[in-house]
Short mmCIF file of C-alpha atoms in Angstrom, two decimals:
data_model
loop_
_atom_site.label_atom_id
_atom_site.label_comp_id
_atom_site.label_asym_id
_atom_site.label_seq_id
_atom_site.Cartn_x
_atom_site.Cartn_y
_atom_site.Cartn_z
CA MET A 125 2.41 170.01 111.39
CA ALA A 126 4.90 170.96 108.76
CA ASP A 127 6.45 167.85 107.17
CA PRO A 128 10.40 168.35 107.57
CA ALA A 129 11.06 166.82 104.19
CA LEU A 130 8.76 169.57 102.70
CA VAL A 131 10.39 172.27 104.82
CA TRP A 132 13.78 171.32 103.57
CA ARG A 133 12.56 171.38 99.92
CA ARG A 134 11.28 174.79 100.55
CA VAL A 135 14.63 175.80 102.06
CA PHE A 136 16.43 174.90 98.85
CA GLU A 137 13.74 176.45 96.53
CA LEU A 138 14.31 179.72 98.48
CA ALA A 139 18.17 179.45 98.27
CA GLY A 140 17.99 178.80 94.49
CA ARG A 141 16.40 182.18 93.98
CA GLY A 142 19.78 183.80 94.56
CA ARG A 143 21.40 181.86 91.80
CA TYR A 144 22.15 185.01 89.82
CA SER A 145 22.58 187.53 92.56
CA THR A 146 24.26 186.55 95.74
CA SER A 147 27.98 186.49 94.78
CA PRO A 148 30.34 186.85 96.60
CA ASN A 149 28.00 185.52 99.22
CA PRO A 150 26.46 181.87 99.43
CA ARG A 151 22.96 181.00 98.24
CA VAL A 152 20.90 180.61 101.44
CA GLY A 153 17.28 179.77 102.20
CA ALA A 154 15.68 179.76 105.66
CA VAL A 155 12.28 178.64 107.09
CA VAL A 156 10.95 179.22 110.57
CA VAL A 157 8.61 176.66 111.90
CA SER A 158 6.79 177.89 114.99
CA ALA A 159 6.31 175.94 118.22
CA ASP A 160 2.81 174.76 117.05
CA GLY A 161 4.36 173.08 113.98
CA THR A 162 3.33 175.69 111.21
CA ILE A 163 5.65 177.60 109.00
CA ALA A 164 5.73 181.28 110.40
CA GLY A 165 8.33 182.72 108.24
CA GLU A 166 10.84 182.20 105.25
CA GLY A 167 13.34 184.13 103.50
CA PHE A 168 16.33 183.93 101.25
CA HIS A 169 19.52 185.99 100.71
CA GLU A 170 19.14 187.99 97.47
CA ARG A 171 22.20 190.14 97.25
CA ALA A 172 25.45 191.02 99.24
CA GLY A 173 24.65 193.85 101.46
CA GLY A 174 20.91 192.89 101.72
CA PRO A 175 19.34 190.84 104.63
CA HIS A 176 20.52 187.39 105.04
CA ALA A 177 18.08 184.45 104.79
CA GLU A 178 17.72 184.02 108.52
CA VAL A 179 17.04 187.57 109.13
CA ALA A 180 14.33 187.87 106.55
CA ALA A 181 12.77 184.65 107.78
CA LEU A 182 12.82 185.86 111.35
CA ARG A 183 11.29 189.18 110.50
CA GLU A 184 8.43 187.53 108.82
CA ALA A 185 7.91 185.18 111.71
CA GLY A 186 7.87 188.03 114.34
CA GLU A 187 6.85 186.86 117.74
CA LYS A 188 6.20 183.32 116.45
CA ALA A 189 9.95 182.78 116.22
CA ARG A 190 10.22 182.44 119.95
CA GLY A 191 10.48 178.73 120.69
CA ALA A 192 10.51 177.96 116.95
CA THR A 193 12.87 175.75 114.81
CA LEU A 194 14.95 177.34 112.14
CA TYR A 195 15.87 175.42 109.03
CA VAL A 196 18.78 176.79 106.98
CA ASN A 197 21.19 175.29 104.37
CA LEU A 198 24.20 176.89 105.82
CA GLU A 199 25.51 177.84 109.30
CA PRO A 200 24.36 181.27 110.46
CA CYS A 201 27.25 183.71 110.15
CA ALA A 202 29.08 184.92 113.27
CA HIS A 203 30.91 187.91 111.90
CA GLN A 204 30.21 191.48 111.12
CA GLY A 205 30.44 192.00 107.42
CA ARG A 206 28.13 194.11 105.21
CA THR A 207 25.41 193.06 107.66
CA PRO A 208 25.45 192.12 111.47
CA PRO A 209 25.87 188.56 112.43
CA CYS A 210 22.93 186.15 111.79
CA ALA A 211 23.72 184.12 114.80
CA ASP A 212 22.98 187.09 117.06
CA ALA A 213 19.65 187.66 115.31
CA VAL A 214 18.66 184.03 115.82
CA ILE A 215 19.44 184.29 119.48
CA ALA A 216 17.60 187.60 120.01
CA ALA A 217 14.54 186.16 118.28
CA GLY A 218 14.22 183.43 120.89
CA VAL A 219 14.57 180.44 118.56
CA SER A 220 14.93 177.20 120.46
CA ARG A 221 16.39 174.91 117.70
CA VAL A 222 18.43 175.35 114.68
CA LEU A 223 18.95 172.72 111.87
CA ALA A 224 21.79 173.69 109.55
CA SER A 225 22.83 171.57 106.67
CA LEU A 226 26.52 172.54 106.57
CA GLU A 227 29.17 174.57 108.51
CA ASP A 228 30.26 177.68 106.84
CA PRO A 229 34.04 177.38 105.68
CA ASP A 230 34.49 181.12 105.80
CA PRO A 231 37.22 181.62 108.50
CA ARG A 232 35.37 184.38 110.04
CA THR A 233 32.53 181.98 110.97
CA ARG A 234 33.79 178.33 110.42
CA GLY A 235 31.72 176.90 113.43
CA ALA A 236 31.68 180.01 115.44
CA GLY A 237 28.02 180.68 114.58
CA LEU A 238 27.01 177.18 115.72
CA ALA A 239 29.10 177.54 118.88
CA ARG A 240 27.46 180.92 119.54
CA LEU A 241 23.99 179.31 119.24
CA ARG A 242 24.85 176.39 121.44
CA GLY A 243 26.33 178.73 124.01
CA ALA A 244 22.95 180.54 124.18
CA GLY A 245 21.23 177.32 124.94
CA ILE A 246 19.90 176.71 121.53
CA ASP A 247 19.65 173.16 120.28
CA VAL A 248 21.75 172.79 117.20
CA GLU A 249 21.87 169.97 114.65
CA THR A 250 23.84 169.75 111.40
CA GLY A 251 24.09 167.48 108.38
CA ALA A 252 20.54 167.26 107.09
CA CYS A 253 20.43 167.31 103.32
CA ALA A 254 24.21 168.06 103.33
CA ALA A 255 24.85 166.70 99.77
CA GLU A 256 22.13 168.92 98.29
CA ALA A 257 23.55 171.91 100.35
CA ALA A 258 26.98 171.28 98.99
CA ARG A 259 25.88 171.21 95.37
CA MET A 260 23.83 174.41 95.99
CA ASN A 261 26.85 176.31 97.17
CA GLU A 262 29.61 174.46 95.50
CA ILE A 263 30.89 177.74 94.00
CA PHE A 264 31.07 179.50 97.41
CA LEU A 265 32.40 176.53 99.28
CA GLY A 266 35.14 175.72 96.81
CA SER A 267 36.15 179.31 96.37
CA VAL A 268 36.38 180.12 100.11
CA SER A 269 38.27 176.95 100.80
CA SER A 270 40.76 177.30 98.09
CA GLY A 271 41.26 181.07 97.88
CA ARG A 272 40.58 181.13 94.20
CA PRO A 273 37.51 181.09 91.88
CA PHE A 274 35.64 177.83 91.38
CA VAL A 275 36.69 177.06 87.71
CA HIS A 276 33.94 175.65 85.54
CA LEU A 277 34.99 174.32 82.00
CA LYS A 278 32.25 174.51 79.54
CA TRP A 279 32.00 173.37 75.80
CA ALA A 280 29.67 172.21 73.08
CA SER A 281 30.59 169.38 70.88
CA SER A 282 29.29 166.69 68.44
CA LEU A 283 28.72 163.15 69.55
CA ASP A 284 32.11 162.19 68.13
CA GLY A 285 33.75 164.97 70.20
CA LYS A 286 34.45 167.72 67.77
CA THR A 287 33.87 171.38 68.52
CA ALA A 288 33.99 172.51 64.96
CA SER A 289 34.53 171.10 61.64
CA ALA A 290 37.95 170.74 60.07
CA SER A 291 37.50 174.19 58.21
CA GLY A 292 36.75 175.75 61.61
CA ASP A 293 32.94 176.03 61.14
CA SER A 294 31.10 175.87 64.50
CA LYS A 295 27.87 177.61 64.18
CA TRP A 296 25.81 175.98 65.46
CA ILE A 297 26.68 172.56 66.73
CA THR A 298 24.07 172.56 69.41
CA GLY A 299 20.47 173.63 69.29
CA PRO A 300 18.90 176.93 70.59
CA ASP A 301 17.81 175.32 73.95
CA ALA A 302 21.27 174.23 74.80
CA ARG A 303 22.64 177.63 73.78
CA GLU A 304 20.22 179.22 75.99
CA GLU A 305 21.22 177.04 78.90
CA SER A 306 24.91 177.94 78.17
CA LEU A 307 23.87 181.72 78.58
CA ARG A 308 22.41 180.92 81.89
CA LEU A 309 25.75 179.52 83.00
CA ARG A 310 27.33 182.85 82.16
CA GLU A 311 24.79 184.67 84.26
CA GLU A 312 25.81 182.75 87.43
CA CYS A 313 29.55 183.22 86.94
CA ASP A 314 31.59 186.30 87.93
CA ALA A 315 34.05 186.04 85.15
CA ILE A 316 34.37 184.36 81.60
CA LEU A 317 37.68 183.33 80.15
CA VAL A 318 38.68 182.30 76.74
CA GLY A 319 41.98 181.75 74.77
CA SER A 320 43.40 184.06 72.12
CA GLY A 321 42.30 181.76 69.34
CA THR A 322 38.58 182.18 70.30
CA VAL A 323 38.93 185.96 70.20
CA ARG A 324 40.70 185.91 66.69
CA VAL A 325 38.20 183.53 65.17
CA ASP A 326 34.97 184.46 66.77
CA ASP A 327 35.53 187.89 68.08
CA PRO A 328 33.07 187.35 71.06
CA ARG A 329 31.80 190.09 73.34
CA LEU A 330 31.77 187.63 76.40
CA THR A 331 28.75 189.50 77.84
CA ARG A 332 25.98 188.28 80.11
CA ARG A 333 23.24 189.28 77.72
CA LEU A 334 20.31 187.70 79.38
CA GLY A 335 20.66 190.50 81.97
CA TRP A 336 19.80 188.17 84.93
CA ASN A 337 22.86 188.70 86.99
CA ARG A 338 22.37 191.28 89.94
CA SER A 339 25.45 190.53 92.01
CA VAL A 340 27.76 193.22 93.40
CA VAL A 341 30.78 191.74 91.81
CA PRO A 342 31.83 193.37 88.48
CA HIS A 343 31.74 190.96 85.46
CA ARG A 344 35.35 190.25 84.20
CA ARG A 345 35.86 189.32 80.53
CA ILE A 346 39.27 187.54 80.21
CA VAL A 347 41.54 186.36 77.37
CA LEU A 348 44.63 184.37 77.89
CA ASP A 349 47.06 185.54 75.10
CA GLY A 350 50.76 184.81 75.73
CA ASP A 351 52.22 187.12 72.95
CA ALA A 352 49.29 189.63 73.09
CA SER A 353 48.48 188.72 69.41
CA VAL A 354 44.67 189.63 69.64
CA PRO A 355 43.70 193.00 68.27
CA SER A 356 43.11 195.73 70.76
CA GLY A 357 40.07 196.61 68.78
CA ALA A 358 38.42 193.26 69.59
CA ARG A 359 34.84 193.43 70.75
CA MET A 360 35.51 191.84 74.11
CA PHE A 361 37.70 194.92 74.90
CA ASP A 362 34.67 197.32 74.34
CA PRO A 363 33.88 199.32 77.46
CA ILE A 364 30.57 198.14 78.99
CA PRO A 365 29.28 199.51 82.33
CA GLY A 366 29.66 197.02 85.25
CA THR A 367 32.33 194.94 83.44
CA GLU A 368 36.12 194.78 83.10
CA ALA A 369 38.10 193.52 80.25
CA TRP A 370 41.34 191.70 81.10
CA LEU A 371 44.22 190.70 78.87
CA VAL A 372 46.43 188.03 80.54
CA THR A 373 49.81 187.83 78.69
CA ALA A 374 53.27 186.37 79.13
CA ARG A 375 54.82 189.67 77.89
CA ALA A 376 56.56 192.03 80.34
CA ALA A 377 54.32 194.53 82.02
CA ASP A 378 56.14 197.41 80.41
CA ASP A 379 56.13 195.93 76.82
CA PRO A 380 55.19 198.94 74.60
CA SER A 381 52.89 196.70 72.58
CA LEU A 382 50.54 196.62 75.51
CA SER A 383 49.91 200.44 75.49
CA SER A 384 47.06 200.13 73.00
CA PHE A 385 45.16 197.85 75.23
CA ARG A 386 45.67 200.04 78.28
CA ALA A 387 44.42 203.03 76.13
CA ARG A 388 41.12 201.29 75.92
CA GLY A 389 40.82 200.67 79.55
CA VAL A 390 41.85 197.03 79.40
CA HIS A 391 43.34 195.54 82.58
CA VAL A 392 46.56 194.10 81.51
CA VAL A 393 47.99 191.25 83.65
CA ALA A 394 51.55 190.05 83.02
CA ALA A 395 51.50 186.45 84.23
CA ALA A 396 54.65 184.86 82.80
CA ALA A 397 55.97 181.66 84.25
CA ALA A 398 58.63 179.21 83.14
CA GLU A 399 58.95 178.25 79.42
CA GLY A 400 56.47 180.96 78.50
CA ARG A 401 53.54 179.31 80.28
CA PHE A 402 51.07 181.23 82.30
CA ASP A 403 51.23 181.14 86.02
CA LEU A 404 47.44 180.31 86.32
CA GLY A 405 47.73 179.93 90.15
CA ASP A 406 48.82 183.53 90.42
CA LEU A 407 46.04 184.70 88.15
CA LEU A 408 43.34 182.74 90.10
CA GLN A 409 44.63 183.99 93.42
CA ALA A 410 44.50 187.65 92.09
CA LEU A 411 40.88 187.01 90.99
CA GLY A 412 40.01 185.41 94.34
CA ARG A 413 41.26 188.53 96.14
CA LEU A 414 38.83 190.60 94.12
CA ASP A 415 35.81 188.35 95.24
CA VAL A 416 35.59 186.65 91.97
CA ARG A 417 33.95 183.33 93.16
CA SER A 418 33.47 181.64 89.80
CA LEU A 419 35.30 181.48 86.57
CA LEU A 420 33.59 180.03 83.43
CA VAL A 421 36.21 178.81 80.89
CA GLU A 422 34.55 178.76 77.48
CA GLY A 423 37.12 178.94 74.70
CA GLY A 424 39.38 176.44 73.03
CA GLY A 425 40.77 173.09 73.56
CA GLU A 426 44.23 174.41 74.54
CA THR A 427 42.83 176.81 77.04
CA ALA A 428 40.70 174.10 78.72
CA TRP A 429 43.63 171.67 78.77
CA THR A 430 45.72 174.41 80.42
CA PHE A 431 43.39 174.57 83.37
CA LEU A 432 42.81 170.92 83.54
CA ALA A 433 46.55 169.94 83.40
CA ALA A 434 47.24 172.53 86.14
CA GLY A 435 44.76 171.01 88.37
CA PHE A 436 42.43 174.03 88.38
CA ALA A 437 39.23 172.52 86.88
CA ASP A 438 36.43 172.06 89.43
CA ARG A 439 33.43 171.30 87.04
CA VAL A 440 32.86 170.34 83.53
CA THR A 441 29.72 170.91 81.55
CA ALA A 442 29.48 169.52 77.99
CA PHE A 443 26.53 170.16 75.61
CA VAL A 444 26.53 167.25 73.31
CA ALA A 445 24.73 167.33 70.00
CA PRO A 446 23.29 164.24 68.25
CA SER A 447 25.50 164.82 65.25
CA LEU A 448 28.79 163.52 63.63
CA ILE A 449 31.41 165.79 62.20
CA GLY A 450 34.51 163.63 61.71
CA GLY A 451 37.78 165.01 60.40
CA GLN A 452 41.28 164.19 61.74
CA GLY A 453 42.07 167.89 61.93
CA ALA A 454 38.73 168.91 63.43
CA PRO A 455 39.29 170.58 67.00
CA SER A 456 38.17 168.80 70.17
CA PRO A 457 37.26 170.25 73.60
CA LEU A 458 40.67 169.28 75.04
CA ALA A 459 43.90 169.63 73.24
CA GLY A 460 47.36 170.02 74.65
CA GLU A 461 49.69 167.02 75.07
CA GLY A 462 47.06 164.96 76.86
CA TYR A 463 47.69 162.20 79.50
CA PRO A 464 50.12 159.61 78.66
CA SER A 465 48.23 156.83 80.40
CA VAL A 466 44.48 155.95 80.84
CA SER A 467 45.17 154.31 84.17
CA ARG A 468 44.94 157.46 86.29
CA LEU A 469 42.75 160.00 84.47
CA PRO A 470 40.65 162.92 85.89
CA ALA A 471 37.00 161.72 86.03
CA LEU A 472 33.69 163.35 86.65
CA ASP A 473 31.85 162.49 89.81
CA ASP A 474 28.18 163.15 90.76
CA LEU A 475 27.49 162.95 87.03
CA GLU A 476 24.28 164.73 85.88
CA VAL A 477 22.76 164.00 82.45
CA GLU A 478 19.76 166.00 81.09
CA ARG A 479 18.00 166.38 77.80
CA ILE A 480 18.12 169.99 76.68
CA GLY A 481 15.95 170.26 73.44
CA ARG A 482 17.63 167.92 70.94
CA ASP A 483 20.90 167.85 72.81
CA LEU A 484 22.40 166.50 76.09
CA ARG A 485 23.82 168.40 78.97
CA ILE A 486 26.46 166.38 80.86
CA THR A 487 27.98 167.80 83.92
CA GLY A 488 30.02 166.68 86.87
CA ARG A 489 32.69 167.58 89.43
CA VAL A 490 36.25 166.99 88.40
CA VAL A 491 38.09 164.24 90.45
CA PHE A 492 41.88 164.07 89.78
CA GLY A 493 43.27 160.54 90.01
#
């Protein structure tokens, strides 16, 4: 007889295989346990447009799916998208019981899949391993619920909270293992954003150079630059197949200074708001409409502060090196005006701390006070 705890572990192992490929869809794993208590089939969702996890598991189980129990970390979908509804496939296979960790927040499903299963006489239970399921799909769940990308702030700093020396030297604060882990974060995000200072100082390409991402969502490389001061010849604007370069500026859309960017194929977004600030809400909603589920904010204390102060930070990951830089003028991960009082500060919840080589990776969900 299959141990339910081990079956659930396998479900999440399978779901995790889609870390770099499923966007804009969720990461889902499924296991079919036959009526005799043995595992008859398993599957995971690999890529949008491909078979969903439930369908893959049911195909592997074949006739053994009849009278079986299906374990899955997210509600089977009930809508026709790139593929037919999974709920219909579960019913047709003759499954007698479905254990789903979470309800799908997608308005096209949102409980309709579970209701359809129950209407067909299938025993449905939800809630098992819900916390783990929410962590597995925090990007999808957060994005679908908010209509904007899940925003992940990432930085590397010394133990005394400096991202560079007072002279601007920052290569390299963290070791090679932490830098490799940072590149993995890029691979699972649909877009990377930096501020203009990062482009002027570091001239990054903002690529996902590990080559692991296989999602259908084009990779967006974005710079926030109010006065369009970065050079149009910057490396991040180089044309790369499967990517788009974006310049987000407070200048008017018809400003002639933007023509050199457009000539290079750069997507220019005029996002001015009051007092020369960016309207981040409009920018994020525009990205959400393009199925950008996740945005990795990498560059600069001012840029990170802009997102945090606007309430658009969902997760923070800090790579902290066991080194001390000092310097009153040395930059820190967060700049801006800061919060005036420590009584109600944003905090990190569900904190995870891990040793990465010689450094620490500290990550948690942002909770606003």
